[in-house]
Each structure stands twice: as structure tokens, then as C-alpha cells.
Short mmCIF file of N, CA and C in Angstrom, two decimals:
data_model
loop_
_atom_site.label_atom_id
_atom_site.label_comp_id
_atom_site.label_asym_id
_atom_site.label_seq_id
_atom_site.Cartn_x
_atom_site.Cartn_y
_atom_site.Cartn_z
N MET A 206 0.84 -1.18 0.00
CA MET A 206 0.00 0.00 0.00
C MET A 206 0.88 1.24 0.00
N SER A 207 0.66 2.13 -0.93
CA SER A 207 1.47 3.32 -1.11
C SER A 207 0.82 4.51 -0.40
N LYS A 208 1.61 5.23 0.39
CA LYS A 208 1.11 6.42 1.08
C LYS A 208 1.82 7.64 0.53
N ASN A 209 1.11 8.77 0.56
CA ASN A 209 1.68 10.02 0.06
C ASN A 209 1.86 11.01 1.21
N CYS A 210 2.85 11.89 1.07
CA CYS A 210 3.17 12.92 2.05
C CYS A 210 1.98 13.87 2.19
N LEU A 211 1.63 14.25 3.41
CA LEU A 211 0.52 15.16 3.64
C LEU A 211 0.81 16.58 3.16
N GLU A 212 2.08 16.93 3.01
CA GLU A 212 2.44 18.29 2.60
C GLU A 212 2.66 18.38 1.09
N CYS A 213 3.57 17.58 0.54
CA CYS A 213 3.93 17.72 -0.88
C CYS A 213 3.29 16.66 -1.77
N ASN A 214 2.60 15.69 -1.17
CA ASN A 214 1.87 14.64 -1.88
C ASN A 214 2.79 13.69 -2.65
N GLU A 215 4.08 13.62 -2.28
CA GLU A 215 4.99 12.66 -2.91
C GLU A 215 4.90 11.33 -2.19
N LYS A 216 5.36 10.26 -2.87
CA LYS A 216 5.31 8.92 -2.30
C LYS A 216 6.27 8.82 -1.11
N ILE A 217 5.80 8.19 -0.03
CA ILE A 217 6.59 8.03 1.19
C ILE A 217 7.29 6.69 1.17
N ILE A 218 8.59 6.71 1.45
CA ILE A 218 9.38 5.49 1.55
C ILE A 218 9.80 5.36 3.01
N GLY A 219 9.55 4.18 3.58
CA GLY A 219 9.95 3.98 4.98
C GLY A 219 8.88 3.26 5.76
N ARG A 220 8.77 3.62 7.03
CA ARG A 220 7.82 2.95 7.92
C ARG A 220 6.38 3.11 7.45
N GLU A 221 5.52 2.19 7.90
CA GLU A 221 4.11 2.23 7.53
C GLU A 221 3.38 3.44 8.11
N ASP A 222 3.73 3.84 9.33
CA ASP A 222 3.01 4.92 10.00
C ASP A 222 3.57 6.31 9.68
N LYS A 223 4.51 6.40 8.77
CA LYS A 223 5.11 7.66 8.39
C LYS A 223 4.10 8.52 7.64
N LYS A 224 4.02 9.81 7.96
CA LYS A 224 3.04 10.70 7.32
C LYS A 224 3.69 11.71 6.37
N PHE A 225 4.99 11.95 6.58
CA PHE A 225 5.69 12.97 5.79
C PHE A 225 6.95 12.37 5.19
N CYS A 226 7.35 12.93 4.04
CA CYS A 226 8.55 12.41 3.38
C CYS A 226 9.83 12.95 4.00
N SER A 227 9.76 14.10 4.69
CA SER A 227 10.96 14.69 5.29
C SER A 227 10.57 15.57 6.48
N ASP A 228 11.59 16.00 7.22
CA ASP A 228 11.35 16.89 8.35
C ASP A 228 10.86 18.25 7.87
N GLY A 229 11.36 18.69 6.72
CA GLY A 229 10.94 19.98 6.17
C GLY A 229 9.44 19.99 5.87
N CYS A 230 8.94 18.89 5.27
CA CYS A 230 7.51 18.79 4.97
C CYS A 230 6.69 18.74 6.26
N ARG A 231 7.18 18.01 7.26
CA ARG A 231 6.47 17.92 8.53
C ARG A 231 6.37 19.29 9.20
N ASN A 232 7.49 20.04 9.21
CA ASN A 232 7.48 21.37 9.81
C ASN A 232 6.57 22.32 9.05
N ALA A 233 6.63 22.29 7.71
CA ALA A 233 5.79 23.17 6.91
C ALA A 233 4.30 22.88 7.15
N TYR A 234 3.93 21.60 7.21
CA TYR A 234 2.55 21.20 7.43
C TYR A 234 2.06 21.67 8.80
N ASN A 235 2.87 21.42 9.84
CA ASN A 235 2.46 21.83 11.19
C ASN A 235 2.40 23.34 11.33
N ASN A 236 3.32 24.07 10.69
CA ASN A 236 3.27 25.53 10.73
C ASN A 236 1.99 26.04 10.06
N LYS A 237 1.62 25.42 8.95
CA LYS A 237 0.39 25.81 8.25
C LYS A 237 -0.84 25.55 9.12
N MET A 238 -0.87 24.38 9.79
CA MET A 238 -2.02 24.01 10.61
C MET A 238 -2.16 24.92 11.83
N ASN A 239 -1.04 25.35 12.42
CA ASN A 239 -1.08 26.15 13.64
C ASN A 239 -0.95 27.65 13.40
N LYS A 240 -0.98 28.07 12.16
CA LYS A 240 -0.72 29.47 11.81
C LYS A 240 -1.72 30.41 12.47
N ASP A 241 -3.01 30.15 12.34
CA ASP A 241 -4.02 31.05 12.90
C ASP A 241 -3.93 31.11 14.41
N GLN A 242 -3.80 29.96 15.05
CA GLN A 242 -3.70 29.93 16.50
C GLN A 242 -2.44 30.65 16.97
N ASN A 243 -1.34 30.39 16.30
CA ASN A 243 -0.08 31.01 16.72
C ASN A 243 -0.12 32.52 16.54
N ASN A 244 -0.75 33.01 15.48
CA ASN A 244 -0.83 34.45 15.29
C ASN A 244 -1.62 35.10 16.41
N LEU A 245 -2.76 34.53 16.77
CA LEU A 245 -3.57 35.08 17.85
C LEU A 245 -2.79 35.06 19.16
N MET A 246 -2.20 33.92 19.48
CA MET A 246 -1.44 33.82 20.72
C MET A 246 -0.23 34.75 20.70
N ARG A 247 0.44 34.82 19.58
CA ARG A 247 1.62 35.68 19.47
C ARG A 247 1.22 37.14 19.69
N ASN A 248 0.10 37.58 19.09
CA ASN A 248 -0.34 38.97 19.24
C ASN A 248 -0.71 39.28 20.69
N VAL A 249 -1.44 38.36 21.35
CA VAL A 249 -1.82 38.58 22.75
C VAL A 249 -0.58 38.63 23.63
N ASN A 250 0.33 37.69 23.44
CA ASN A 250 1.56 37.67 24.24
C ASN A 250 2.41 38.91 24.01
N ASN A 251 2.47 39.40 22.77
CA ASN A 251 3.22 40.62 22.49
C ASN A 251 2.62 41.82 23.21
N LYS A 252 1.27 41.91 23.24
CA LYS A 252 0.62 43.02 23.94
C LYS A 252 0.85 42.92 25.45
N LEU A 253 0.75 41.70 25.98
CA LEU A 253 1.02 41.52 27.41
C LEU A 253 2.46 41.89 27.75
N ARG A 254 3.39 41.46 26.90
CA ARG A 254 4.80 41.76 27.13
C ARG A 254 5.05 43.27 27.08
N LYS A 255 4.43 43.95 26.11
CA LYS A 255 4.60 45.39 25.98
C LYS A 255 4.04 46.11 27.20
N ASN A 256 2.83 45.73 27.64
CA ASN A 256 2.24 46.33 28.83
C ASN A 256 3.13 46.10 30.06
N TYR A 257 3.67 44.90 30.18
CA TYR A 257 4.53 44.58 31.32
C TYR A 257 5.78 45.44 31.31
N ARG A 258 6.39 45.61 30.14
CA ARG A 258 7.61 46.45 30.05
C ARG A 258 7.30 47.89 30.44
N ILE A 259 6.13 48.41 30.00
CA ILE A 259 5.76 49.78 30.33
C ILE A 259 5.58 49.94 31.84
N LEU A 260 4.89 48.98 32.48
CA LEU A 260 4.71 49.07 33.93
C LEU A 260 6.03 48.96 34.68
N CYS A 261 6.93 48.08 34.21
CA CYS A 261 8.25 47.95 34.85
C CYS A 261 9.06 49.24 34.72
N GLU A 262 8.94 49.87 33.56
CA GLU A 262 9.68 51.12 33.32
C GLU A 262 9.15 52.24 34.21
N LEU A 263 7.83 52.34 34.34
CA LEU A 263 7.23 53.42 35.13
C LEU A 263 7.22 53.14 36.63
N ASN A 264 7.40 51.88 37.01
CA ASN A 264 7.36 51.49 38.43
C ASN A 264 8.62 50.73 38.82
N PRO A 265 9.78 51.41 38.89
CA PRO A 265 11.00 50.70 39.26
C PRO A 265 11.00 50.29 40.74
N ASP A 266 10.24 51.05 41.56
CA ASP A 266 10.12 50.69 42.98
C ASP A 266 8.87 49.82 43.14
N GLU A 267 8.48 49.61 44.36
CA GLU A 267 7.33 48.75 44.61
C GLU A 267 6.00 49.47 44.44
N LYS A 268 5.99 50.81 44.52
CA LYS A 268 4.73 51.55 44.41
C LYS A 268 5.01 52.96 43.90
N THR A 269 4.19 53.38 42.93
CA THR A 269 4.32 54.73 42.40
C THR A 269 3.00 55.16 41.77
N LYS A 270 2.91 56.45 41.39
CA LYS A 270 1.70 56.97 40.75
C LYS A 270 2.06 57.47 39.35
N THR A 271 1.06 57.39 38.45
CA THR A 271 1.23 57.90 37.08
C THR A 271 -0.14 58.31 36.56
N THR A 272 -0.17 58.81 35.31
CA THR A 272 -1.43 59.24 34.71
C THR A 272 -1.79 58.37 33.52
N ARG A 273 -3.07 58.44 33.14
CA ARG A 273 -3.53 57.67 31.98
C ARG A 273 -2.82 58.14 30.71
N THR A 274 -2.64 59.46 30.56
CA THR A 274 -2.00 59.97 29.34
C THR A 274 -0.57 59.46 29.20
N LYS A 275 0.14 59.34 30.32
CA LYS A 275 1.51 58.83 30.27
C LYS A 275 1.52 57.36 29.82
N LEU A 276 0.59 56.56 30.37
CA LEU A 276 0.50 55.15 29.98
C LEU A 276 0.13 55.01 28.51
N VAL A 277 -0.87 55.76 28.07
CA VAL A 277 -1.34 55.66 26.68
C VAL A 277 -0.27 56.14 25.71
N SER A 278 0.48 57.19 26.09
CA SER A 278 1.53 57.71 25.20
C SER A 278 2.65 56.68 24.98
N LYS A 279 2.85 55.81 25.95
CA LYS A 279 3.87 54.76 25.80
C LYS A 279 3.33 53.54 25.06
N GLY A 280 2.01 53.51 24.80
CA GLY A 280 1.42 52.41 24.04
C GLY A 280 0.74 51.36 24.91
N PHE A 281 0.40 51.71 26.16
CA PHE A 281 -0.24 50.76 27.06
C PHE A 281 -1.66 50.45 26.59
N ASP A 282 -2.03 49.17 26.58
CA ASP A 282 -3.37 48.73 26.17
C ASP A 282 -4.08 48.20 27.40
N PHE A 283 -5.16 48.91 27.84
CA PHE A 283 -5.85 48.55 29.08
C PHE A 283 -6.71 47.29 28.95
N ASP A 284 -6.86 46.76 27.75
CA ASP A 284 -7.68 45.56 27.54
C ASP A 284 -6.92 44.26 27.84
N PHE A 285 -5.61 44.35 28.00
CA PHE A 285 -4.80 43.14 28.19
C PHE A 285 -4.13 43.13 29.55
N PHE A 286 -4.48 42.13 30.37
CA PHE A 286 -3.89 41.93 31.69
C PHE A 286 -4.01 40.45 32.01
N THR A 287 -3.28 39.99 33.03
CA THR A 287 -3.26 38.56 33.34
C THR A 287 -4.17 38.17 34.50
N SER A 288 -4.42 39.10 35.44
CA SER A 288 -5.30 38.77 36.56
C SER A 288 -5.88 40.03 37.18
N ILE A 289 -6.96 39.83 37.95
CA ILE A 289 -7.62 40.92 38.66
C ILE A 289 -7.61 40.57 40.15
N TYR A 290 -7.29 41.56 40.98
CA TYR A 290 -7.28 41.34 42.42
C TYR A 290 -8.20 42.36 43.08
N GLN A 291 -9.18 41.86 43.83
CA GLN A 291 -10.13 42.71 44.54
C GLN A 291 -9.74 42.73 46.01
N THR A 292 -9.51 43.93 46.55
CA THR A 292 -9.14 44.03 47.97
C THR A 292 -10.39 43.97 48.85
N LYS A 293 -10.19 43.85 50.15
CA LYS A 293 -11.31 43.81 51.09
C LYS A 293 -12.07 45.13 51.12
N THR A 294 -11.36 46.21 50.81
CA THR A 294 -11.99 47.54 50.82
C THR A 294 -12.73 47.83 49.53
N GLY A 295 -12.64 46.92 48.53
CA GLY A 295 -13.37 47.11 47.28
C GLY A 295 -12.55 47.67 46.14
N ASN A 296 -11.27 47.92 46.35
CA ASN A 296 -10.41 48.40 45.27
C ASN A 296 -10.08 47.26 44.32
N THR A 297 -9.98 47.56 43.03
CA THR A 297 -9.68 46.56 42.02
C THR A 297 -8.34 46.86 41.38
N TYR A 298 -7.42 45.89 41.49
CA TYR A 298 -6.11 45.98 40.86
C TYR A 298 -6.09 45.06 39.65
N TYR A 299 -5.54 45.55 38.55
CA TYR A 299 -5.33 44.74 37.34
C TYR A 299 -3.84 44.43 37.26
N PHE A 300 -3.53 43.14 37.15
CA PHE A 300 -2.13 42.73 37.18
C PHE A 300 -1.68 42.17 35.84
N LEU A 301 -0.43 42.44 35.52
CA LEU A 301 0.30 41.77 34.45
C LEU A 301 1.44 41.05 35.16
N TYR A 302 1.23 39.78 35.44
CA TYR A 302 2.17 38.97 36.20
C TYR A 302 2.34 39.58 37.59
N ASP A 303 3.50 40.16 37.92
CA ASP A 303 3.67 40.74 39.25
C ASP A 303 3.51 42.25 39.28
N GLN A 304 3.35 42.90 38.13
CA GLN A 304 3.14 44.35 38.05
C GLN A 304 1.64 44.63 37.95
N GLY A 305 1.15 45.59 38.75
CA GLY A 305 -0.28 45.88 38.74
C GLY A 305 -0.56 47.37 38.72
N TYR A 306 -1.82 47.69 38.43
CA TYR A 306 -2.25 49.08 38.45
C TYR A 306 -3.69 49.17 38.92
N MET A 307 -4.02 50.36 39.51
CA MET A 307 -5.37 50.62 39.96
C MET A 307 -5.72 52.05 39.62
N ALA A 308 -6.93 52.26 39.09
CA ALA A 308 -7.37 53.61 38.73
C ALA A 308 -7.71 54.38 40.00
N ILE A 309 -7.28 55.64 40.04
CA ILE A 309 -7.64 56.54 41.15
C ILE A 309 -8.25 57.80 40.55
N GLU A 310 -8.58 58.76 41.39
CA GLU A 310 -9.23 59.98 40.92
C GLU A 310 -8.33 60.81 40.01
N ASN A 311 -8.95 61.71 39.25
CA ASN A 311 -8.27 62.64 38.33
C ASN A 311 -7.48 61.91 37.26
N ASP A 312 -8.03 60.83 36.72
CA ASP A 312 -7.40 60.09 35.62
C ASP A 312 -6.00 59.58 35.98
N GLY A 313 -5.80 59.28 37.25
CA GLY A 313 -4.50 58.79 37.71
C GLY A 313 -4.53 57.28 37.97
N PHE A 314 -3.34 56.75 38.13
CA PHE A 314 -3.20 55.32 38.40
C PHE A 314 -2.12 55.11 39.46
N VAL A 315 -2.36 54.15 40.33
CA VAL A 315 -1.35 53.70 41.28
C VAL A 315 -0.74 52.43 40.70
N LEU A 316 0.58 52.43 40.55
CA LEU A 316 1.29 51.25 40.05
C LEU A 316 1.90 50.53 41.24
N VAL A 317 1.73 49.22 41.30
CA VAL A 317 2.24 48.43 42.42
C VAL A 317 2.98 47.21 41.88
N LYS A 318 3.81 46.67 42.72
CA LYS A 318 4.49 45.42 42.39
C LYS A 318 4.16 44.42 43.48
N ARG A 319 3.62 43.28 43.07
CA ARG A 319 3.26 42.23 44.02
C ARG A 319 4.53 41.47 44.37
N ILE A 320 4.84 41.43 45.65
CA ILE A 320 6.03 40.72 46.11
C ILE A 320 5.56 39.44 46.77
N VAL A 321 5.83 38.34 46.13
CA VAL A 321 5.48 37.03 46.66
C VAL A 321 6.77 36.25 46.81
N SER A 322 7.04 35.84 48.03
CA SER A 322 8.26 35.08 48.25
C SER A 322 8.11 33.67 47.71
N LEU A 323 9.23 33.05 47.47
CA LEU A 323 9.25 31.68 46.96
C LEU A 323 8.55 30.74 47.94
N ARG A 324 8.71 30.99 49.22
CA ARG A 324 8.09 30.15 50.24
C ARG A 324 6.56 30.22 50.14
N GLU A 325 6.01 31.44 49.92
CA GLU A 325 4.56 31.59 49.77
C GLU A 325 4.05 30.90 48.51
N LYS A 326 4.82 31.00 47.43
CA LYS A 326 4.43 30.32 46.19
C LYS A 326 4.37 28.82 46.40
N MET A 327 5.38 28.26 47.08
CA MET A 327 5.40 26.83 47.33
C MET A 327 4.24 26.42 48.24
N LYS A 328 3.91 27.27 49.20
CA LYS A 328 2.79 26.97 50.10
C LYS A 328 1.48 26.95 49.32
N GLU A 329 1.29 27.91 48.41
CA GLU A 329 0.09 27.93 47.57
C GLU A 329 0.00 26.66 46.74
N LYS A 330 1.12 26.25 46.15
CA LYS A 330 1.11 25.05 45.32
C LYS A 330 0.75 23.83 46.17
N ARG A 331 1.32 23.73 47.39
CA ARG A 331 1.01 22.59 48.25
C ARG A 331 -0.46 22.57 48.62
N GLU A 332 -1.03 23.77 48.91
CA GLU A 332 -2.44 23.83 49.27
C GLU A 332 -3.33 23.44 48.10
N LYS A 333 -2.95 23.82 46.89
CA LYS A 333 -3.74 23.48 45.72
C LYS A 333 -3.66 21.98 45.43
N ILE A 334 -2.49 21.39 45.62
CA ILE A 334 -2.28 20.00 45.26
C ILE A 334 -2.81 19.05 46.33
N SER A 335 -2.73 19.45 47.60
CA SER A 335 -3.06 18.55 48.70
C SER A 335 -4.54 18.20 48.71
N PHE A 336 -4.82 16.90 48.75
CA PHE A 336 -6.19 16.42 48.87
C PHE A 336 -6.45 15.88 50.28
N LYS A 337 -5.43 15.85 51.10
CA LYS A 337 -5.56 15.30 52.44
C LYS A 337 -5.94 16.40 53.41
N GLU A 338 -6.82 16.07 54.31
CA GLU A 338 -7.18 16.98 55.38
C GLU A 338 -6.51 16.47 56.65
N PRO A 339 -6.12 17.36 57.55
CA PRO A 339 -5.50 16.90 58.79
C PRO A 339 -6.49 16.06 59.60
N ILE A 340 -6.02 14.95 60.13
CA ILE A 340 -6.86 14.05 60.91
C ILE A 340 -6.61 14.32 62.38
N PRO A 341 -7.65 14.73 63.12
CA PRO A 341 -7.44 14.97 64.54
C PRO A 341 -7.21 13.65 65.28
N VAL A 342 -6.18 13.61 66.10
CA VAL A 342 -5.84 12.39 66.83
C VAL A 342 -6.08 12.66 68.31
N SER A 343 -6.91 11.83 68.93
CA SER A 343 -7.18 12.01 70.36
C SER A 343 -5.97 11.54 71.16
N LYS A 344 -5.95 11.94 72.43
CA LYS A 344 -4.85 11.53 73.31
C LYS A 344 -4.84 10.02 73.48
N PHE A 345 -6.03 9.43 73.57
CA PHE A 345 -6.10 7.98 73.73
C PHE A 345 -5.48 7.26 72.54
N ARG A 346 -5.82 7.70 71.33
CA ARG A 346 -5.28 7.06 70.13
C ARG A 346 -3.76 7.22 70.07
N PHE A 347 -3.27 8.39 70.47
CA PHE A 347 -1.83 8.63 70.46
C PHE A 347 -1.12 7.66 71.41
N TRP A 348 -1.59 7.60 72.69
CA TRP A 348 -0.92 6.76 73.68
C TRP A 348 -1.08 5.28 73.37
N ALA A 349 -2.27 4.90 72.85
CA ALA A 349 -2.48 3.50 72.48
C ALA A 349 -1.53 3.10 71.36
N GLY A 350 -1.36 3.97 70.37
CA GLY A 350 -0.43 3.69 69.28
C GLY A 350 0.99 3.58 69.77
N LEU A 351 1.36 4.44 70.69
CA LEU A 351 2.71 4.40 71.25
C LEU A 351 2.95 3.08 71.99
N VAL A 352 2.00 2.67 72.83
CA VAL A 352 2.14 1.43 73.59
C VAL A 352 2.23 0.23 72.65
N VAL A 353 1.37 0.19 71.64
CA VAL A 353 1.38 -0.93 70.70
C VAL A 353 2.71 -0.99 69.96
N SER A 354 3.23 0.16 69.54
CA SER A 354 4.52 0.15 68.82
C SER A 354 5.65 -0.31 69.73
N ILE A 355 5.61 0.06 71.01
CA ILE A 355 6.65 -0.40 71.95
C ILE A 355 6.56 -1.91 72.15
N LEU A 356 5.34 -2.41 72.33
CA LEU A 356 5.17 -3.85 72.51
C LEU A 356 5.63 -4.62 71.27
N LEU A 357 5.31 -4.10 70.11
CA LEU A 357 5.74 -4.77 68.88
C LEU A 357 7.26 -4.77 68.75
N SER A 358 7.88 -3.66 69.13
CA SER A 358 9.34 -3.62 69.04
C SER A 358 9.97 -4.61 70.02
N PHE A 359 9.39 -4.74 71.26
CA PHE A 359 9.90 -5.72 72.21
C PHE A 359 9.70 -7.13 71.70
N SER A 360 8.53 -7.40 71.13
CA SER A 360 8.27 -8.75 70.64
C SER A 360 9.22 -9.08 69.49
N LEU A 361 9.54 -8.10 68.64
CA LEU A 361 10.50 -8.32 67.57
C LEU A 361 11.88 -8.61 68.15
N TYR A 362 12.23 -7.87 69.21
CA TYR A 362 13.52 -8.08 69.86
C TYR A 362 13.59 -9.50 70.43
N HIS A 363 12.51 -9.93 71.12
CA HIS A 363 12.49 -11.28 71.69
C HIS A 363 12.52 -12.34 70.60
N PHE A 364 11.82 -12.11 69.53
CA PHE A 364 11.83 -13.06 68.43
C PHE A 364 13.25 -13.24 67.90
N LEU A 365 13.95 -12.10 67.67
CA LEU A 365 15.32 -12.19 67.17
C LEU A 365 16.24 -12.87 68.19
N PHE A 366 15.99 -12.60 69.49
CA PHE A 366 16.78 -13.22 70.54
C PHE A 366 16.61 -14.74 70.51
N TRP A 367 15.36 -15.23 70.44
CA TRP A 367 15.11 -16.67 70.40
C TRP A 367 15.62 -17.29 69.11
N LEU A 368 15.55 -16.54 68.04
CA LEU A 368 16.09 -17.04 66.77
C LEU A 368 17.59 -17.26 66.89
N GLU A 369 18.27 -16.34 67.56
CA GLU A 369 19.70 -16.47 67.77
C GLU A 369 20.02 -17.67 68.67
N ILE A 370 19.23 -17.86 69.70
CA ILE A 370 19.45 -19.00 70.60
C ILE A 370 19.27 -20.31 69.83
N CYS A 371 18.22 -20.37 69.00
CA CYS A 371 17.99 -21.58 68.21
C CYS A 371 19.15 -21.84 67.26
N PHE A 372 19.68 -20.79 66.68
CA PHE A 372 20.81 -20.94 65.76
C PHE A 372 22.02 -21.49 66.50
N VAL A 373 22.31 -20.91 67.66
CA VAL A 373 23.46 -21.36 68.46
C VAL A 373 23.26 -22.81 68.89
N TYR A 374 22.04 -23.16 69.30
CA TYR A 374 21.74 -24.54 69.72
C TYR A 374 21.96 -25.51 68.55
N SER A 375 21.44 -25.16 67.37
CA SER A 375 21.62 -26.05 66.21
C SER A 375 23.09 -26.17 65.85
N LEU A 376 23.83 -25.10 66.02
CA LEU A 376 25.26 -25.13 65.73
C LEU A 376 25.96 -26.08 66.72
N LEU A 377 25.60 -25.99 67.99
CA LEU A 377 26.19 -26.87 69.00
C LEU A 377 25.84 -28.34 68.74
N VAL A 378 24.60 -28.56 68.36
CA VAL A 378 24.18 -29.94 68.06
C VAL A 378 24.99 -30.48 66.89
N ASN A 379 25.15 -29.67 65.85
CA ASN A 379 25.94 -30.10 64.69
C ASN A 379 27.39 -30.37 65.06
N ILE A 380 27.93 -29.52 65.91
CA ILE A 380 29.32 -29.72 66.34
C ILE A 380 29.45 -31.04 67.12
N SER A 381 28.48 -31.31 68.01
CA SER A 381 28.56 -32.56 68.79
C SER A 381 28.40 -33.78 67.88
N ILE A 382 27.55 -33.68 66.85
CA ILE A 382 27.39 -34.80 65.92
C ILE A 382 28.70 -35.05 65.17
N ILE A 383 29.31 -33.96 64.71
CA ILE A 383 30.58 -34.10 63.98
C ILE A 383 31.66 -34.65 64.90
N TRP A 384 31.68 -34.18 66.14
CA TRP A 384 32.69 -34.67 67.10
C TRP A 384 32.50 -36.17 67.36
N ASN A 385 31.27 -36.58 67.54
CA ASN A 385 31.00 -38.00 67.76
C ASN A 385 31.42 -38.83 66.55
N PHE A 386 31.15 -38.31 65.36
CA PHE A 386 31.53 -39.01 64.13
C PHE A 386 33.04 -39.15 64.04
N LEU A 387 33.74 -38.05 64.28
CA LEU A 387 35.20 -38.07 64.19
C LEU A 387 35.79 -38.98 65.28
N LYS A 388 35.22 -38.88 66.45
CA LYS A 388 35.71 -39.68 67.56
C LYS A 388 35.56 -41.18 67.24
N THR A 389 34.41 -41.57 66.74
CA THR A 389 34.19 -42.98 66.40
C THR A 389 35.11 -43.40 65.27
N ASN A 390 35.21 -42.60 64.26
CA ASN A 390 36.06 -42.95 63.13
C ASN A 390 37.53 -42.98 63.52
N PHE A 391 37.93 -42.07 64.38
CA PHE A 391 39.31 -42.02 64.80
C PHE A 391 39.68 -43.30 65.56
N PHE A 392 38.83 -43.68 66.55
CA PHE A 392 39.11 -44.89 67.31
C PHE A 392 39.02 -46.14 66.43
N PHE A 393 38.07 -46.13 65.50
CA PHE A 393 37.94 -47.26 64.58
C PHE A 393 39.19 -47.39 63.71
N THR A 394 39.73 -46.25 63.24
CA THR A 394 40.94 -46.25 62.40
C THR A 394 42.13 -46.74 63.21
N ILE A 395 42.30 -46.30 64.42
CA ILE A 395 43.41 -46.74 65.26
C ILE A 395 43.26 -48.24 65.58
N TYR A 396 42.06 -48.67 65.90
CA TYR A 396 41.80 -50.07 66.20
C TYR A 396 42.12 -50.95 65.00
N SER A 397 41.72 -50.48 63.78
CA SER A 397 42.01 -51.29 62.58
C SER A 397 43.49 -51.29 62.26
N MET A 398 44.24 -50.26 62.63
CA MET A 398 45.66 -50.22 62.36
C MET A 398 46.39 -51.16 63.31
N LEU A 399 45.89 -51.28 64.51
CA LEU A 399 46.54 -52.14 65.49
C LEU A 399 46.31 -53.61 65.18
N PHE A 400 45.17 -53.96 64.71
CA PHE A 400 44.87 -55.37 64.53
C PHE A 400 44.80 -55.69 63.10
#
């Protein structure tokens, strides 16, 4: 059965499950298939990146103020952000990764930088991933578990102790059997040599 390349429609030589005649055809086909998606994603990511650079440039410290005209003159697009944070007081911050802004009176904006330590990030990840809830342990269960584990450890110790005694006993028995055998054979050999 002859198969043709999905990109150039030439005959494929090689494995049965091969779809393309070369790496170039495979790359061209996949680029064509993902072109529309990649353009959309590329444009959104470029706008997010541009907005982030503008906020970083205007907010070198952790908090500062600026105006809408200054942001717009640098090319800031207010339609693109990565997250929204609502405070307890009702203020709304729009964030681009760790850089954020909030509208204030007189067409002004407060620029902030969210500082999250690595330890807090790891704690958030653990809380998201963890499916286990802490199990409350009563004092009785704690002490009962402790006593049982101690008894088990003693019984294991005694078991090993008796196992060692049995080993030593079997060794002694074997030694006495060998000694009796040698003793009998030795006297038998001497007796046969004499007579």
C-alpha cells in the first residue's frame, strides 16, 4: 500500500506509519495548521509583554503613581492583563504577572508590584495539590499507638533473641554430631591399624 506525504503529496518510503517524506515537509505542514492559533497567541503575548515592560519602566520601585496619558503615550493597552485582584476595601487591581495598576481619581493610576516570596508560592502550590485533610488524633489514640509500637518492638527483639538461641543450639548440636563421628572414626581407624 502506497502512502503520500501530507504536505507535498509525494510517495513516502519507509515505515508504515510515516506521514511525511521529510522533516521539512512535517514542519511546513504543522506551521500551516497552527498558523491562525499562533498568530492570535503571538499577538496577545506581544501586547502583554509590551504592557509589562511599560509598567516595569514606570514602576522601578514597589509603588508609584502615574497618569492615563503617560501610559497611553507609551502604548499601554488597558484591555490586556493577566489577573484581577479585589481588595477587602473594594479596590480593584489589574495585574500583568507581578506588576499591577489601579485607577484613582483625576485620571490617575497607582502602580504596584506584588512581592510574593518563593516560600509563599510553594505553600500555595502545596495547598492546591493537597487532597488530604488533617486528621485529629485524640490523646487515647496517640498513647495506644505508642504502647502498641513499643510492645511490637519488644516482641521483635524477643523473636530475634530466640532465633539467635535456636541458631546457636543447632550449631552446637551439629558440632557434637561431627565430634562423635570423628571420635568414632578415629578410634575405629586406630583399632584397625593395630589389629
